[in-house]
PDB file of C-alpha atoms in Angstrom:
ATOM      1  CA  HIS A   1       0.000   0.000   0.000  1.00 29.00           C
ATOM      2  CA  THR A   2       1.135   3.539  -0.613  1.00 29.00           C
ATOM      3  CA  TRP A   3       1.500   6.084   2.170  1.00 28.00           C
ATOM      4  CA  TRP A   4      -1.487   8.027   0.795  1.00 30.00           C
ATOM      5  CA  MET A   5      -3.758   4.965   0.918  1.00 29.00           C
ATOM      6  CA  GLU A   6      -2.815   4.331   4.546  1.00 33.00           C
ATOM      7  CA  ARG A   7      -3.652   7.907   5.456  1.00 33.00           C
ATOM      8  CA  SER A   8      -7.004   7.662   3.638  1.00 45.00           C
ATOM      9  CA  GLU A   9      -7.788   4.373   5.352  1.00 44.00           C
ATOM     10  CA  GLY A  10      -7.466   6.163   8.674  1.00 49.00           C
ATOM     11  CA  ALA A  11     -10.398   8.362   7.677  1.00 64.00           C
ATOM     12  CA  CYS A  12     -12.733   5.339   7.866  1.00 68.00           C
ATOM     13  CA  GLU A  13     -11.443   3.505  10.893  1.00 61.00           C
ATOM     14  CA  ASP A  14     -13.616   0.491  11.802  1.00 58.00           C
ATOM     15  CA  GLY A  15     -15.863   1.265   8.846  1.00 63.00           C
ATOM     16  CA  GLU A  16     -16.942   4.587  10.355  1.00 71.00           C
ATOM     17  CA  GLY A  17     -15.962   8.171   9.735  1.00 75.00           C
ATOM     18  CA  PRO A  18     -13.421   9.997  11.917  1.00 79.00           C
ATOM     19  CA  HIS A  19     -14.646  10.842  15.406  1.00 78.00           C
ATOM     20  CA  THR A  20     -11.538  11.919  17.311  1.00 79.00           C
ATOM     21  CA  VAL A  21      -9.129  14.781  16.770  1.00 83.00           C
ATOM     22  CA  TYR A  22      -6.401  12.309  15.814  1.00 80.00           C
ATOM     23  CA  SER A  23      -8.600  10.516  13.262  1.00 82.00           C
ATOM     24  CA  PHE A  24      -9.573  13.844  11.710  1.00 83.00           C
ATOM     25  CA  GLU A  25      -5.898  14.755  11.450  1.00 83.00           C
ATOM     26  CA  GLN A  26      -5.250  11.400   9.780  1.00 81.00           C
ATOM     27  CA  ALA A  27      -7.987  12.124   7.234  1.00 80.00           C
ATOM     28  CA  LEU A  28      -6.157  15.212   5.976  1.00 84.00           C
ATOM     29  CA  THR A  29      -3.405  15.245   3.363  1.00 79.00           C
ATOM     30  CA  PRO A  30      -0.240  17.017   4.604  1.00 80.00           C
ATOM     31  CA  MET A  31       0.523  19.983   2.355  1.00 79.00           C
ATOM     32  CA  SER A  32       3.613  22.166   2.245  1.00 80.00           C
ATOM     33  CA  ALA A  33       3.348  25.936   1.983  1.00 83.00           C
ATOM     34  CA  PHE A  34       4.297  25.735  -1.706  1.00 81.00           C
ATOM     35  CA  SER A  35       1.691  23.052  -2.403  1.00 81.00           C
ATOM     36  CA  THR A  36      -0.975  25.116  -0.675  1.00 85.00           C
ATOM     37  CA  PHE A  37      -0.011  28.232  -2.616  1.00 85.00           C
ATOM     38  CA  PHE A  38      -0.055  26.268  -5.868  1.00 80.00           C
ATOM     39  CA  GLY A  39      -3.505  24.876  -5.019  1.00 82.00           C
ATOM     40  CA  VAL A  40      -4.846  28.398  -4.438  1.00 87.00           C
ATOM     41  CA  PHE A  41      -3.283  29.424  -7.748  1.00 84.00           C
ATOM     42  CA  LEU A  42      -5.191  26.625  -9.497  1.00 81.00           C
ATOM     43  CA  VAL A  43      -8.497  27.697  -7.972  1.00 85.00           C
ATOM     44  CA  VAL A  44      -7.903  31.251  -9.181  1.00 88.00           C
ATOM     45  CA  GLY A  45      -6.755  29.891 -12.546  1.00 83.00           C
ATOM     46  CA  ALA A  46      -9.985  27.911 -12.907  1.00 82.00           C
ATOM     47  CA  VAL A  47     -11.897  31.189 -12.558  1.00 86.00           C
ATOM     48  CA  VAL A  48      -9.690  33.085 -15.006  1.00 88.00           C
ATOM     49  CA  ALA A  49      -9.867  30.315 -17.631  1.00 87.00           C
ATOM     50  CA  PHE A  50     -13.650  30.698 -17.975  1.00 92.00           C
ATOM     51  CA  ILE A  51     -13.751  34.507 -18.087  1.00 92.00           C
ATOM     52  CA  PRO A  52     -13.030  34.805 -21.870  1.00 92.00           C
ATOM     53  CA  GLN A  53     -15.953  32.513 -22.708  1.00 92.00           C
ATOM     54  CA  HIS A  54     -18.290  34.458 -20.425  1.00 94.00           C
ATOM     55  CA  VAL A  55     -17.212  37.752 -21.967  1.00 93.00           C
ATOM     56  CA  LYS A  56     -17.615  36.532 -25.546  1.00 92.00           C
ATOM     57  CA  PHE A  57     -21.063  35.052 -24.902  1.00 93.00           C
ATOM     58  CA  LEU A  58     -22.295  38.228 -23.204  1.00 94.00           C
ATOM     59  CA  ARG A  59     -20.829  40.371 -25.975  1.00 92.00           C
ATOM     60  CA  ARG A  60     -22.150  38.417 -28.972  1.00 92.00           C
ATOM     61  CA  ARG A  61     -25.425  37.226 -27.373  1.00 91.00           C
ATOM     62  CA  THR A  62     -25.800  34.284 -29.715  1.00 90.00           C
ATOM     63  CA  GLN A  63     -25.228  30.545 -29.523  1.00 89.00           C
ATOM     64  CA  ASP A  64     -23.645  30.457 -32.975  1.00 89.00           C
ATOM     65  CA  GLY A  65     -20.554  28.260 -33.087  1.00 88.00           C
ATOM     66  CA  VAL A  66     -21.036  26.703 -29.630  1.00 92.00           C
ATOM     67  CA  SER A  67     -22.005  23.044 -29.342  1.00 93.00           C
ATOM     68  CA  VAL A  68     -24.790  22.452 -26.826  1.00 95.00           C
ATOM     69  CA  PHE A  69     -23.722  18.808 -26.614  1.00 95.00           C
ATOM     70  CA  SER A  70     -20.242  19.833 -25.473  1.00 94.00           C
ATOM     71  CA  LEU A  71     -21.734  22.226 -22.926  1.00 95.00           C
ATOM     72  CA  PHE A  72     -23.961  19.438 -21.650  1.00 97.00           C
ATOM     73  CA  LEU A  73     -21.058  16.989 -21.354  1.00 95.00           C
ATOM     74  CA  GLN A  74     -18.828  19.552 -19.626  1.00 93.00           C
ATOM     75  CA  ASN A  75     -21.496  20.299 -17.051  1.00 96.00           C
ATOM     76  CA  VAL A  76     -22.113  16.586 -16.496  1.00 96.00           C
ATOM     77  CA  LYS A  77     -18.366  16.116 -15.986  1.00 92.00           C
ATOM     78  CA  PHE A  78     -18.065  18.904 -13.429  1.00 93.00           C
ATOM     79  CA  CYS A  79     -21.299  17.879 -11.699  1.00 95.00           C
ATOM     80  CA  THR A  80     -20.290  14.229 -11.280  1.00 94.00           C
ATOM     81  CA  SER A  81     -16.739  15.252 -10.328  1.00 91.00           C
ATOM     82  CA  SER A  82     -18.173  17.545  -7.640  1.00 93.00           C
ATOM     83  CA  LEU A  83     -20.437  14.837  -6.228  1.00 94.00           C
ATOM     84  CA  ASN A  84     -17.493  12.434  -6.340  1.00 91.00           C
ATOM     85  CA  ALA A  85     -15.404  14.934  -4.364  1.00 90.00           C
ATOM     86  CA  VAL A  86     -18.153  15.501  -1.804  1.00 92.00           C
ATOM     87  CA  ILE A  87     -18.477  11.776  -1.065  1.00 91.00           C
ATOM     88  CA  LEU A  88     -14.813  10.846  -1.037  1.00 86.00           C
ATOM     89  CA  LYS A  89     -13.601  13.986   0.714  1.00 89.00           C
ATOM     90  CA  TYR A  90     -16.466  14.252   3.179  1.00 91.00           C
ATOM     91  CA  PRO A  91     -14.266  13.253   6.170  1.00 90.00           C
ATOM     92  CA  GLN A  92     -11.980  16.149   5.260  1.00 89.00           C
ATOM     93  CA  PHE A  93     -14.944  18.529   5.041  1.00 92.00           C
ATOM     94  CA  ARG A  94     -16.019  17.360   8.487  1.00 90.00           C
ATOM     95  CA  ALA A  95     -12.503  17.998   9.728  1.00 90.00           C
ATOM     96  CA  CYS A  96     -13.114  21.714   9.170  1.00 91.00           C
ATOM     97  CA  THR A  97     -15.637  21.724  12.026  1.00 90.00           C
ATOM     98  CA  VAL A  98     -13.167  20.066  14.405  1.00 90.00           C
ATOM     99  CA  LEU A  99      -9.701  21.260  13.398  1.00 90.00           C
ATOM    100  CA  GLY A 100     -10.661  24.594  11.883  1.00 90.00           C
ATOM    101  CA  VAL A 101     -10.877  25.937   8.345  1.00 88.00           C
ATOM    102  CA  LEU A 102      -7.193  26.841   8.123  1.00 86.00           C
ATOM    103  CA  ASP A 103      -6.116  23.259   8.859  1.00 88.00           C
ATOM    104  CA  CYS A 104      -8.524  21.527   6.486  1.00 88.00           C
ATOM    105  CA  THR A 105      -8.505  23.933   3.534  1.00 90.00           C
ATOM    106  CA  PRO A 106      -5.164  22.818   2.002  1.00 89.00           C
ATOM    107  CA  SER A 107      -6.448  19.236   1.701  1.00 86.00           C
ATOM    108  CA  LEU A 108      -9.632  20.465   0.029  1.00 90.00           C
ATOM    109  CA  LEU A 109      -8.121  22.747  -2.607  1.00 88.00           C
ATOM    110  CA  SER A 110      -8.498  20.112  -5.325  1.00 84.00           C
ATOM    111  CA  ALA A 111     -12.213  19.847  -4.485  1.00 89.00           C
ATOM    112  CA  TYR A 112     -12.573  23.630  -4.499  1.00 90.00           C
ATOM    113  CA  THR A 113     -11.059  23.703  -7.987  1.00 88.00           C
ATOM    114  CA  ILE A 114     -13.724  21.269  -9.212  1.00 89.00           C
ATOM    115  CA  PHE A 115     -16.493  23.284  -7.531  1.00 93.00           C
ATOM    116  CA  ALA A 116     -15.207  26.465  -9.157  1.00 92.00           C
ATOM    117  CA  ASN A 117     -15.263  24.805 -12.568  1.00 91.00           C
ATOM    118  CA  LEU A 118     -18.900  23.769 -12.107  1.00 94.00           C
ATOM    119  CA  ALA A 119     -19.920  27.203 -10.800  1.00 95.00           C
ATOM    120  CA  LEU A 120     -18.389  28.885 -13.859  1.00 94.00           C
ATOM    121  CA  CYS A 121     -19.345  26.339 -16.525  1.00 94.00           C
ATOM    122  CA  PHE A 122     -23.054  26.153 -15.688  1.00 96.00           C
ATOM    123  CA  PRO A 123     -23.773  29.857 -16.406  1.00 96.00           C
ATOM    124  CA  ILE A 124     -22.418  29.339 -19.937  1.00 95.00           C
ATOM    125  CA  PHE A 125     -25.028  26.610 -20.364  1.00 96.00           C
ATOM    126  CA  VAL A 126     -27.616  29.166 -19.200  1.00 96.00           C
ATOM    127  CA  TYR A 127     -26.316  31.750 -21.698  1.00 96.00           C
ATOM    128  CA  TYR A 128     -26.886  29.257 -24.490  1.00 95.00           C
ATOM    129  CA  GLN A 129     -30.564  29.036 -23.520  1.00 95.00           C
ATOM    130  CA  LEU A 130     -31.050  32.781 -23.020  1.00 94.00           C
ATOM    131  CA  PHE A 131     -29.265  33.939 -26.161  1.00 94.00           C
ATOM    132  CA  PHE A 132     -30.470  31.252 -28.551  1.00 93.00           C
ATOM    133  CA  ARG A 133     -31.426  32.960 -31.819  1.00 89.00           C
ATOM    134  CA  ARG A 134     -34.402  31.239 -33.356  1.00 89.00           C
ATOM    135  CA  ASP A 135     -35.406  31.237 -37.009  1.00 86.00           C
ATOM    136  CA  THR A 136     -37.801  29.276 -39.205  1.00 85.00           C
ATOM    137  CA  THR A 137     -35.384  26.606 -40.403  1.00 89.00           C
ATOM    138  CA  THR A 138     -35.899  22.991 -39.378  1.00 89.00           C
ATOM    139  CA  THR A 139     -32.294  22.683 -38.181  1.00 88.00           C
ATOM    140  CA  ASN A 140     -32.645  25.687 -35.899  1.00 90.00           C
ATOM    141  CA  ARG A 141     -35.878  24.381 -34.388  1.00 93.00           C
ATOM    142  CA  ARG A 142     -34.253  21.018 -33.716  1.00 93.00           C
ATOM    143  CA  GLN A 143     -31.280  22.708 -32.065  1.00 93.00           C
ATOM    144  CA  PHE A 144     -33.591  24.803 -29.908  1.00 94.00           C
ATOM    145  CA  PHE A 145     -35.633  21.881 -28.626  1.00 96.00           C
ATOM    146  CA  MET A 146     -32.513  19.762 -28.140  1.00 96.00           C
ATOM    147  CA  SER A 147     -30.878  22.529 -26.095  1.00 96.00           C
ATOM    148  CA  ARG A 148     -33.968  22.771 -23.877  1.00 96.00           C
ATOM    149  CA  PHE A 149     -34.099  18.992 -23.492  1.00 97.00           C
ATOM    150  CA  LEU A 150     -30.417  18.712 -22.518  1.00 97.00           C
ATOM    151  CA  PHE A 151     -30.682  21.656 -20.134  1.00 97.00           C
ATOM    152  CA  GLY A 152     -33.742  20.169 -18.435  1.00 97.00           C
ATOM    153  CA  THR A 153     -32.155  16.726 -18.272  1.00 97.00           C
ATOM    154  CA  PHE A 154     -29.060  18.140 -16.614  1.00 97.00           C
ATOM    155  CA  GLY A 155     -31.129  20.115 -14.118  1.00 96.00           C
ATOM    156  CA  VAL A 156     -33.148  17.071 -13.072  1.00 97.00           C
ATOM    157  CA  ALA A 157     -30.039  14.852 -12.894  1.00 96.00           C
ATOM    158  CA  PHE A 158     -28.099  17.424 -10.857  1.00 96.00           C
ATOM    159  CA  PHE A 159     -30.980  17.848  -8.395  1.00 97.00           C
ATOM    160  CA  ALA A 160     -31.481  14.089  -8.061  1.00 97.00           C
ATOM    161  CA  GLY A 161     -27.736  13.465  -7.683  1.00 96.00           C
ATOM    162  CA  THR A 162     -27.365  16.126  -5.005  1.00 96.00           C
ATOM    163  CA  ILE A 163     -30.334  14.846  -2.978  1.00 97.00           C
ATOM    164  CA  SER A 164     -29.298  11.183  -3.267  1.00 96.00           C
ATOM    165  CA  THR A 165     -25.697  11.984  -2.320  1.00 96.00           C
ATOM    166  CA  GLY A 166     -26.852  13.842   0.769  1.00 96.00           C
ATOM    167  CA  LEU A 167     -29.149  10.981   1.774  1.00 96.00           C
ATOM    168  CA  LEU A 168     -26.401   8.398   1.307  1.00 95.00           C
ATOM    169  CA  ILE A 169     -23.951  10.326   3.472  1.00 93.00           C
ATOM    170  CA  PHE A 170     -26.371  11.126   6.276  1.00 92.00           C
ATOM    171  CA  LEU A 171     -28.312   7.857   6.323  1.00 93.00           C
ATOM    172  CA  LEU A 172     -25.607   5.306   5.503  1.00 92.00           C
ATOM    173  CA  GLY A 173     -22.454   7.275   6.329  1.00 89.00           C
ATOM    174  CA  GLU A 174     -19.490   8.424   4.269  1.00 87.00           C
ATOM    175  CA  CYS A 175     -17.625   5.158   4.878  1.00 87.00           C
ATOM    176  CA  ASN A 176     -20.437   2.800   3.896  1.00 89.00           C
ATOM    177  CA  LYS A 177     -19.470   0.669   0.883  1.00 88.00           C
ATOM    178  CA  VAL A 178     -22.672   1.633  -0.963  1.00 92.00           C
ATOM    179  CA  THR A 179     -21.847   5.325  -0.562  1.00 91.00           C
ATOM    180  CA  LEU A 180     -18.298   4.732  -1.777  1.00 89.00           C
ATOM    181  CA  TYR A 181     -19.471   2.729  -4.800  1.00 90.00           C
ATOM    182  CA  VAL A 182     -21.823   5.561  -5.745  1.00 93.00           C
ATOM    183  CA  GLY A 183     -18.892   7.949  -5.435  1.00 90.00           C
ATOM    184  CA  GLN A 184     -16.893   5.730  -7.751  1.00 88.00           C
ATOM    185  CA  ALA A 185     -19.792   5.608 -10.217  1.00 91.00           C
ATOM    186  CA  TYR A 186     -19.768   9.409 -10.335  1.00 93.00           C
ATOM    187  CA  GLY A 187     -16.043   9.230 -11.038  1.00 88.00           C
ATOM    188  CA  ILE A 188     -16.537   6.791 -13.909  1.00 89.00           C
ATOM    189  CA  VAL A 189     -19.112   9.085 -15.512  1.00 92.00           C
ATOM    190  CA  ALA A 190     -16.720  12.016 -15.097  1.00 89.00           C
ATOM    191  CA  ALA A 191     -13.916   9.998 -16.719  1.00 85.00           C
ATOM    192  CA  ILE A 192     -16.058   9.020 -19.717  1.00 90.00           C
ATOM    193  CA  THR A 193     -17.376  12.543 -20.314  1.00 90.00           C
ATOM    194  CA  THR A 194     -13.844  13.914 -20.033  1.00 84.00           C
ATOM    195  CA  LEU A 195     -12.785  11.730 -22.963  1.00 85.00           C
ATOM    196  CA  VAL A 196     -15.655  12.746 -25.265  1.00 90.00           C
ATOM    197  CA  GLN A 197     -16.676  16.248 -24.140  1.00 88.00           C
ATOM    198  CA  TRP A 198     -14.913  18.136 -26.924  1.00 86.00           C
ATOM    199  CA  SER A 199     -15.883  15.850 -29.823  1.00 90.00           C
ATOM    200  CA  PRO A 200     -19.213  17.642 -30.546  1.00 91.00           C
ATOM    201  CA  GLN A 201     -17.504  21.044 -30.357  1.00 88.00           C
ATOM    202  CA  ILE A 202     -14.800  19.987 -32.804  1.00 86.00           C
ATOM    203  CA  TRP A 203     -17.469  18.873 -35.260  1.00 89.00           C
ATOM    204  CA  THR A 204     -19.468  22.111 -34.792  1.00 88.00           C
ATOM    205  CA  THR A 205     -16.407  24.273 -35.388  1.00 85.00           C
ATOM    206  CA  PHE A 206     -15.497  22.259 -38.489  1.00 85.00           C
ATOM    207  CA  TRP A 207     -19.068  22.443 -39.839  1.00 84.00           C
ATOM    208  CA  LYS A 208     -19.393  26.198 -39.152  1.00 79.00           C
ATOM    209  CA  LYS A 209     -15.934  26.906 -40.607  1.00 81.00           C
ATOM    210  CA  GLY A 210     -15.282  29.255 -37.684  1.00 76.00           C
ATOM    211  CA  SER A 211     -15.342  29.641 -33.908  1.00 80.00           C
ATOM    212  CA  GLY A 212     -18.367  31.942 -33.667  1.00 81.00           C
ATOM    213  CA  THR A 213     -19.159  32.568 -29.991  1.00 82.00           C
ATOM    214  CA  LEU A 214     -16.656  29.944 -28.872  1.00 83.00           C
ATOM    215  CA  SER A 215     -13.712  31.623 -27.136  1.00 83.00           C
ATOM    216  CA  ILE A 216     -10.427  30.302 -28.479  1.00 77.00           C
ATOM    217  CA  LEU A 217      -8.626  32.182 -25.698  1.00 76.00           C
ATOM    218  CA  GLY A 218     -10.711  30.347 -23.121  1.00 76.00           C
ATOM    219  CA  ILE A 219      -9.805  26.994 -24.687  1.00 73.00           C
ATOM    220  CA  PHE A 220      -6.158  28.063 -24.699  1.00 70.00           C
ATOM    221  CA  PHE A 221      -6.314  28.620 -20.930  1.00 70.00           C
ATOM    222  CA  GLN A 222      -8.391  25.552 -20.100  1.00 70.00           C
ATOM    223  CA  ALA A 223      -6.372  22.942 -22.029  1.00 64.00           C
ATOM    224  CA  PRO A 224      -2.984  23.365 -20.271  1.00 63.00           C
ATOM    225  CA  GLY A 225      -4.811  24.214 -17.035  1.00 59.00           C
ATOM    226  CA  ALA A 226      -6.509  20.810 -17.018  1.00 62.00           C
ATOM    227  CA  LEU A 227      -3.131  19.079 -17.408  1.00 60.00           C
ATOM    228  CA  ILE A 228      -1.630  21.100 -14.558  1.00 61.00           C
ATOM    229  CA  VAL A 229      -4.585  20.239 -12.302  1.00 58.00           C
ATOM    230  CA  VAL A 230      -4.146  16.522 -13.004  1.00 60.00           C
ATOM    231  CA  VAL A 231      -0.422  16.720 -12.179  1.00 58.00           C
ATOM    232  CA  TYR A 232      -1.246  18.652  -8.997  1.00 55.00           C
ATOM    233  CA  MET A 233      -3.803  16.063  -7.877  1.00 57.00           C
ATOM    234  CA  ILE A 234      -1.570  13.064  -8.546  1.00 56.00           C
ATOM    235  CA  PHE A 235       1.798  14.286  -7.282  1.00 52.00           C
ATOM    236  CA  ILE A 236       0.898  16.913  -4.658  1.00 51.00           C
ATOM    237  CA  THR A 237      -2.504  16.045  -3.176  1.00 52.00           C
ATOM    238  CA  LYS A 238      -1.764  12.341  -3.784  1.00 53.00           C
ATOM    239  CA  VAL A 239      -4.896  11.584  -5.807  1.00 52.00           C
ATOM    240  CA  PRO A 240      -4.250   8.241  -7.588  1.00 45.00           C
ATOM    241  CA  THR A 241      -4.556   7.789 -11.324  1.00 41.00           C
ATOM    242  CA  LEU A 242      -7.398   5.940 -13.049  1.00 42.00           C
ATOM    243  CA  LEU A 243      -5.464   2.674 -13.186  1.00 34.00           C
ATOM    244  CA  HIS A 244      -4.447   3.004  -9.545  1.00 37.00           C
ATOM    245  CA  GLN A 245      -8.079   3.422  -8.566  1.00 41.00           C
ATOM    246  CA  GLN A 246      -9.062   0.356 -10.564  1.00 35.00           C
ATOM    247  CA  TYR A 247      -6.422  -1.601  -8.641  1.00 33.00           C
ATOM    248  CA  VAL A 248      -7.711  -0.340  -5.302  1.00 37.00           C
ATOM    249  CA  LEU A 249     -11.309  -1.202  -6.216  1.00 38.00           C
ATOM    250  CA  HIS A 250     -10.229  -4.702  -7.275  1.00 37.00           C
ATOM    251  CA  HIS A 251      -8.264  -5.015  -4.039  1.00 39.00           C
ATOM    252  CA  ASN A 252     -11.365  -4.090  -2.014  1.00 42.00           C
ATOM    253  CA  HIS A 253     -13.304  -6.910  -3.682  1.00 40.00           C
ATOM    254  CA  ARG A 254     -10.707  -9.439  -2.541  1.00 39.00           C
ATOM    255  CA  ARG A 255      -9.999  -8.299   0.983  1.00 40.00           C
ATOM    256  CA  ARG A 256     -11.781  -7.539   4.220  1.00 40.00           C
ATOM    257  CA  SER A 257     -10.143  -5.723   7.099  1.00 38.00           C
ATOM    258  CA  PRO A 258     -10.132  -7.241  10.616  1.00 38.00           C
ATOM    259  CA  HIS A 259     -13.171  -5.050  11.375  1.00 37.00           C
ATOM    260  CA  GLY A 260     -15.172  -5.807   8.237  1.00 35.00           C
ATOM    261  CA  TRP A 261     -15.143  -4.399   4.750  1.00 34.00           C
ATOM    262  CA  SER A 262     -11.852  -2.942   3.612  1.00 34.00           C
ATOM    263  CA  THR A 263     -11.998   0.841   3.869  1.00 35.00           C
ATOM    264  CA  HIS A 264      -9.263   1.778   1.424  1.00 36.00           C
ATOM    265  CA  SER A 265     -10.182   5.055  -0.204  1.00 35.00           C
ATOM    266  CA  TRP A 266     -10.325   5.706  -3.929  1.00 34.00           C
ATOM    267  CA  ARG A 267     -11.524   8.548  -6.073  1.00 35.00           C
ATOM    268  CA  PHE A 268     -11.761   9.911  -9.602  1.00 35.00           C
ATOM    269  CA  SER A 269     -10.835  13.555 -10.145  1.00 35.00           C
ATOM    270  CA  PHE A 270     -10.551  15.345 -13.455  1.00 34.00           C
TER     271      PHE A 270
END
């Protein structure tokens, strides 16, 4: 086992969440001053990366050139990533009430980055609905109804996911295997949408022969930013890679701890 997995296992001692000061301290990931500063930089960077797209949408006030399917997939990715973070980092969130915000915040910076992405990506989805320019063509009508359908589907799914996640944590507990499997399921969805989210936008840009309302500057910021975030999560906050998580999940199937189900932690973050 890696050092990080041992620390995470301490967060679910005896199959339950942390309940002593020591167990809450064990649930946190030690962060150096540089790592903390870099995490704050990433949160700020997540905000800055979305500003060009917000500005261009508000300036042009049209959906032309933007793929609603890509917007839908991006919001699904950030939504499921956020729910994944809530479940698998819930002991660290609870640590804030015991150890104080200053002690727990460094361990939660990766989660805050994901939350910031969702908070800034969803309004762009709203802009698409508000600024949709309708005409009498069949293609435009189909795009309009599809955009409303995808927006409504996301809203219902986000509401249902948030409610069910809250119920799982408070009724079953953050260390219950059902809760953890749901958290992993959110991570799998996030991983799949990450792989395909830009495919519809690439096709739209190719078909339109131009970027339209799509901000190239925003894409320029987001692409390297996503790579930096992944490196930060793996090497600084000790978030394991996809293959590592698959190993841990397989290991949990094969092993029980002396107190019951193995409580090794795993997560998906993108």
